[in-house]
mmCIF file of C-alpha atoms in Angstrom:
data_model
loop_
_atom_site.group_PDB
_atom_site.id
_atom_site.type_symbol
_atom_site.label_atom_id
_atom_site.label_comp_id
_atom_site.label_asym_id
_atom_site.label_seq_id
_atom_site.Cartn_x
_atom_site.Cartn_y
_atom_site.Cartn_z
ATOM 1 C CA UNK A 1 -12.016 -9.092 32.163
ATOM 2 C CA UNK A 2 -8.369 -8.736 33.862
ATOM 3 C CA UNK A 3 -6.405 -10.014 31.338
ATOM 4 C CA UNK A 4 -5.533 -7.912 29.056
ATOM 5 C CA UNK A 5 -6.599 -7.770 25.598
ATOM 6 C CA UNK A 6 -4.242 -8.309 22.366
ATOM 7 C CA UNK A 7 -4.309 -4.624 21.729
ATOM 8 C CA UNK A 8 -4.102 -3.406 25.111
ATOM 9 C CA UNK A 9 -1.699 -5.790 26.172
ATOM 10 C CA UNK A 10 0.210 -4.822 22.495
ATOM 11 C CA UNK A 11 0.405 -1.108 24.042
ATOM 12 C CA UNK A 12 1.188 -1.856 27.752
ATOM 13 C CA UNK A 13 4.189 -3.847 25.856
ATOM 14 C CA UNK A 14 4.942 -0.343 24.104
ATOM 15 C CA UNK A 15 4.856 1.998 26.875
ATOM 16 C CA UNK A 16 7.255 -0.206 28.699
ATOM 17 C CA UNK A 17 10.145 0.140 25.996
ATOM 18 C CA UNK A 18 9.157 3.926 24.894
ATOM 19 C CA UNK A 19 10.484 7.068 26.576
ATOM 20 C CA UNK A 20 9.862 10.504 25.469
ATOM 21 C CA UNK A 21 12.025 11.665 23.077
ATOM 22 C CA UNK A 22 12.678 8.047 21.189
ATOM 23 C CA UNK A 23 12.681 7.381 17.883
ATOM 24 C CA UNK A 24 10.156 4.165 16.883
ATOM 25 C CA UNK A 25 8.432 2.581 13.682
ATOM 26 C CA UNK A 26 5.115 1.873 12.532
ATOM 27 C CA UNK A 27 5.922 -1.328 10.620
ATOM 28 C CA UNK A 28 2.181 -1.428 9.546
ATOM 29 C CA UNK A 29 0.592 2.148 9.896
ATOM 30 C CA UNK A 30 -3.044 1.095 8.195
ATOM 31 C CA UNK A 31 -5.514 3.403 9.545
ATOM 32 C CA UNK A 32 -2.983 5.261 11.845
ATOM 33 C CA UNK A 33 -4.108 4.505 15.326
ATOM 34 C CA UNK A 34 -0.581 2.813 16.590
ATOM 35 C CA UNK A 35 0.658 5.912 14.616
ATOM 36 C CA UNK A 36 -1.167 8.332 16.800
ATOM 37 C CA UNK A 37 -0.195 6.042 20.168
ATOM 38 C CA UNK A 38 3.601 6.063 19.488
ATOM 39 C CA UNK A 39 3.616 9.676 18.648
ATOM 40 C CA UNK A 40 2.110 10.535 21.929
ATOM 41 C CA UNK A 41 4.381 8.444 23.725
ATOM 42 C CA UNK A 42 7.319 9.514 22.073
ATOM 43 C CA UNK A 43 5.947 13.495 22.512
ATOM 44 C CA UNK A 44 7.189 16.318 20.408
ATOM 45 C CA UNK A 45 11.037 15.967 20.332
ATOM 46 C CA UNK A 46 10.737 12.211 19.586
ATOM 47 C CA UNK A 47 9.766 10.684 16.193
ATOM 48 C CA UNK A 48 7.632 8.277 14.651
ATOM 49 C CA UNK A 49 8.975 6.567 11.172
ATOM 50 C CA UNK A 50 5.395 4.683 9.347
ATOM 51 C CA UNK A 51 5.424 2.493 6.440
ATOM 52 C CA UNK A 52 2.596 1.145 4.739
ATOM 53 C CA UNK A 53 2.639 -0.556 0.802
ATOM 54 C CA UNK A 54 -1.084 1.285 0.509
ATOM 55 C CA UNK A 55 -1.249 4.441 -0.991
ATOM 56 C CA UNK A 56 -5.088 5.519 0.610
ATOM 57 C CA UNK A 57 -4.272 4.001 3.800
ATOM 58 C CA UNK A 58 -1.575 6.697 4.391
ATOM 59 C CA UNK A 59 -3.872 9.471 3.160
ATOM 60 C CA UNK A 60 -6.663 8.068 5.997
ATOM 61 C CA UNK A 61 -3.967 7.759 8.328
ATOM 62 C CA UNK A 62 -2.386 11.608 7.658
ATOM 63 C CA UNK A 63 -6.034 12.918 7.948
ATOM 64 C CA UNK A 64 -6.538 11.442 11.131
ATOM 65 C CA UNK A 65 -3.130 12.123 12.401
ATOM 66 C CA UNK A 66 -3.525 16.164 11.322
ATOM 67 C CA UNK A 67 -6.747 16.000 13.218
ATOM 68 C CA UNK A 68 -5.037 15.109 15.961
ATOM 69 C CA UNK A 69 -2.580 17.566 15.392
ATOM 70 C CA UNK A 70 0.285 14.810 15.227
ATOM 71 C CA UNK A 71 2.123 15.103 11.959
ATOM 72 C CA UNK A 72 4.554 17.383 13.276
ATOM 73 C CA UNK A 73 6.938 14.025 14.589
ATOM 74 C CA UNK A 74 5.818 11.569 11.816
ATOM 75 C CA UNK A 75 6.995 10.644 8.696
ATOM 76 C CA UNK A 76 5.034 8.140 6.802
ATOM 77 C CA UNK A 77 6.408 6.399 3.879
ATOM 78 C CA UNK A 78 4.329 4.442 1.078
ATOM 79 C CA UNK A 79 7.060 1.732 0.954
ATOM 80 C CA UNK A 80 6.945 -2.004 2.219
ATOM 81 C CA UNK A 81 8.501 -2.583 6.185
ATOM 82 C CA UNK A 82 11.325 -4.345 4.560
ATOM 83 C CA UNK A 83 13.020 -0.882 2.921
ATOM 84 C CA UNK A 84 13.450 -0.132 7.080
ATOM 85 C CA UNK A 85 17.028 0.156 6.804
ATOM 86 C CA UNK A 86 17.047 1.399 3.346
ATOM 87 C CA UNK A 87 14.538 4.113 4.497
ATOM 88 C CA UNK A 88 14.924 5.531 7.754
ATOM 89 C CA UNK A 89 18.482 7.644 8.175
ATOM 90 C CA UNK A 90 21.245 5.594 9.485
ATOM 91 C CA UNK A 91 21.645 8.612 12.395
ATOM 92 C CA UNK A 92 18.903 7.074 14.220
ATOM 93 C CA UNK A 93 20.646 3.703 13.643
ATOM 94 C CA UNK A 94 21.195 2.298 17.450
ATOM 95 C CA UNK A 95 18.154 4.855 18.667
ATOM 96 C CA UNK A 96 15.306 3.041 17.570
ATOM 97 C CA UNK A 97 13.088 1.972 20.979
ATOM 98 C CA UNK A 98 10.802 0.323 19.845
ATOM 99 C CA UNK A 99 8.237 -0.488 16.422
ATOM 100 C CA UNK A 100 5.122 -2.467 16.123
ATOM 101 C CA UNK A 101 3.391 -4.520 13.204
ATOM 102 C CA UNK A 102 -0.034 -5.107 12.708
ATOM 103 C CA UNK A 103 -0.099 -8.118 10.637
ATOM 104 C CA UNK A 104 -2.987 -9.132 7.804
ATOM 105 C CA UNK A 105 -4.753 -6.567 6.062
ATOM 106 C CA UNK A 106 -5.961 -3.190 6.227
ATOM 107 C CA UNK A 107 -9.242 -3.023 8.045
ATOM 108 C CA UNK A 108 -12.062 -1.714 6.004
ATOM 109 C CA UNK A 109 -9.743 -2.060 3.158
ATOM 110 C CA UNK A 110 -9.086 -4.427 0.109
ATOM 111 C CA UNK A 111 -8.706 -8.011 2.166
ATOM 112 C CA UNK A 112 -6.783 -9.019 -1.058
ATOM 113 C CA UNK A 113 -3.825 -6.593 0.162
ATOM 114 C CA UNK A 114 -2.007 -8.569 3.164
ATOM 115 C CA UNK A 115 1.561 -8.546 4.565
ATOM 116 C CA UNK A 116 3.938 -11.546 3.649
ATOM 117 C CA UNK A 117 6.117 -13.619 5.889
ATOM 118 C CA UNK A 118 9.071 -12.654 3.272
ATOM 119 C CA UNK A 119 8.645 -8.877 4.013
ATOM 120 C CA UNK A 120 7.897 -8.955 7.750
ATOM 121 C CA UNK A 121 11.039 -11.299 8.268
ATOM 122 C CA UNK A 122 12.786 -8.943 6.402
ATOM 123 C CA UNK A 123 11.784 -6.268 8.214
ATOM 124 C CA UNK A 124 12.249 -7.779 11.832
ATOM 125 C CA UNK A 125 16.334 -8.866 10.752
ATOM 126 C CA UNK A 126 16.146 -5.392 10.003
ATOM 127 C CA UNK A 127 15.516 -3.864 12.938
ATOM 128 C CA UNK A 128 17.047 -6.414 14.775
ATOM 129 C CA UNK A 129 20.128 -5.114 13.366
ATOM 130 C CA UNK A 130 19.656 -1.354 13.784
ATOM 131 C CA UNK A 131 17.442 -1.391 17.178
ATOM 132 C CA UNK A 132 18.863 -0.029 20.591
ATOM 133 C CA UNK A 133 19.541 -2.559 22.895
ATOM 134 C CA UNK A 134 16.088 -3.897 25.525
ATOM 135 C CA UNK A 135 14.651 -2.490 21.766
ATOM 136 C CA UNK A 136 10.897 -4.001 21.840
ATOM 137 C CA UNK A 137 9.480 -5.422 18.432
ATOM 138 C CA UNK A 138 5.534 -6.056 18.869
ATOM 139 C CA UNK A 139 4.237 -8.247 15.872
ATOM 140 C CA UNK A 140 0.480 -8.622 16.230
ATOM 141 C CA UNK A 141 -0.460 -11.407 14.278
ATOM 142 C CA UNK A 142 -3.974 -11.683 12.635
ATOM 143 C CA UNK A 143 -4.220 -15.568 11.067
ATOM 144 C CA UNK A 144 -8.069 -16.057 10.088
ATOM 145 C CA UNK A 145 -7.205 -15.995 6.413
ATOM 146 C CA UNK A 146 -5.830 -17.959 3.563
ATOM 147 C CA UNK A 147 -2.111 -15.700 3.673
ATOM 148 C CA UNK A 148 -2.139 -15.003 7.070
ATOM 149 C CA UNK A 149 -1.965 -18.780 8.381
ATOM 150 C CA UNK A 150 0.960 -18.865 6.032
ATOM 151 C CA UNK A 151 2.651 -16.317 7.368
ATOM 152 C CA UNK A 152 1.356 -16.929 10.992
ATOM 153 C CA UNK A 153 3.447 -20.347 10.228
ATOM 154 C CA UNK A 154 6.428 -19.017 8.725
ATOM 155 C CA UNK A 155 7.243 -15.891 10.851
ATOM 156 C CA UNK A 156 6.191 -18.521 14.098
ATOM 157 C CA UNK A 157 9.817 -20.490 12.692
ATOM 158 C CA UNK A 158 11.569 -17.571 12.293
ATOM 159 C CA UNK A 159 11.130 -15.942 15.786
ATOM 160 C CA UNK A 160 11.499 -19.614 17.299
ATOM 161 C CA UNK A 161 15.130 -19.444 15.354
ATOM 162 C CA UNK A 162 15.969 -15.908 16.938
ATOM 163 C CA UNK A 163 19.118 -16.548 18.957
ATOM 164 C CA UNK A 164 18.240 -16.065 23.006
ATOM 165 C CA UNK A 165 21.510 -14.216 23.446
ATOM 166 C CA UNK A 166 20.605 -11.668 20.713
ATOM 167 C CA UNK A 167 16.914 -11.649 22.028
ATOM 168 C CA UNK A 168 13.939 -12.662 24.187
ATOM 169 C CA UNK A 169 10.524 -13.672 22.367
ATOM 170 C CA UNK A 170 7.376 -13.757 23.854
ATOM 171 C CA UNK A 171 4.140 -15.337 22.869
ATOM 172 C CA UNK A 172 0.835 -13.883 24.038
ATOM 173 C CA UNK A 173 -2.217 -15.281 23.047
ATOM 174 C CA UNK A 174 -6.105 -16.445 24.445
ATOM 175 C CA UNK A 175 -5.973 -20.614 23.549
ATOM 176 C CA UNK A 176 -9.327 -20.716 24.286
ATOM 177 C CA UNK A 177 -11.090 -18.848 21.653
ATOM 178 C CA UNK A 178 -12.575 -19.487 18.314
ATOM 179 C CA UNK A 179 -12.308 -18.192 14.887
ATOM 180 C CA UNK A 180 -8.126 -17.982 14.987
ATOM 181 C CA UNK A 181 -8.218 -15.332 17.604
ATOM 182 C CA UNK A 182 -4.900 -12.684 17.241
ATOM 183 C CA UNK A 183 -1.797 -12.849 19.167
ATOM 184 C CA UNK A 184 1.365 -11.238 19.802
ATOM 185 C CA UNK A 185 4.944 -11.870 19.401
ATOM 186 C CA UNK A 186 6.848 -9.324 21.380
ATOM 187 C CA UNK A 187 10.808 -9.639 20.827
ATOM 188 C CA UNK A 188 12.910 -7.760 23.131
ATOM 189 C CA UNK A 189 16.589 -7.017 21.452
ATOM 190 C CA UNK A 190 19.405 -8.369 24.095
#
């Protein structure tokens, strides 16, 4: 296949906005594997700022990112996305590249544990507000549950709402699959 997949096209999105040396976020670190791609991307002088509301998914991520001897530019915080401007030091305010969200619930986790359409708005006004400018937001959104058509819905208004002279949004999705197939929203700050 040519066309890239969600995940791959999610990246391609990422290495376009990241430069060595940036500072991003990990809206959703779960498992830690968009962790482990923005750290490499950002290399050792940049820095990678990870939030997840599940206790043992940061202790799988940390294990995996130590393996991978990665830890040294991360910091991980048990916290919800929507403490992102509460959280992350305001000295990186107008530095921030680029962050990503993997929306739904933790895979191989407790399916009862999903994001919310309250926090990931939140969290997107957030760094709206405190991105650099061409700043790339990727929101992968995973819909094939109860919550996540909700939020699917409700963060599908919001984005549509985003002012074009504050930002461009992008939709990026396969119409011809079954079984609510992901997609992406990528947002690129004006």
């Amino acid at each position: 296949m040519k066309l890239q997949k969600i995940l791959d096209f999610s990246h391609t999105l990422l290495k376009k906005a990241i430069s060595p040396n940036d500072i991003v976020v990990d809206a959703t670190v779960g498992n830690g594997h968009d962790t482990e791609f923005l750290a490499k991307l950002v290399g050792q002088n940049g820095h990678v700022y990870g939030f997840d509301i599940q206790e043992e998914a940061l202790m799988h991520a940390r294990d995996y990112l130590d393996k991978a001897n990665l830890l040294t530019n991360i910091t991980l915080f048990n916290k919800g996305h929507e403490t992102i401007k509460d959280t992350i030091p305001s000295h990186h305010f107008g530095k921030i590249s680029a962050a990503i969200f993997n929306l739904g619930y933790l895979p191989g986790g407790d399916k009862q544990i999903v994001t919310h359409s309250s926090t990931t708005i939140a969290a997107v006004e957030q760094l709206l507000e405190i991105m650099s400018p061409e700043a790339m937001i990727v929101v992968v959104i995973y819909h094939g549950h109860p919550e996540g058509a909700i939020e699917k819905d409700e963060v599908m208004n919001f984005v549509k709402s985003i002012d074009q002279k504050k930002a461009h949004v992008l939709k990026y999705e396969f119409i011809n699959q079954i079984n609510n197939p992901p997609f992406i929203i990528a947002i690129e700050k004006r």
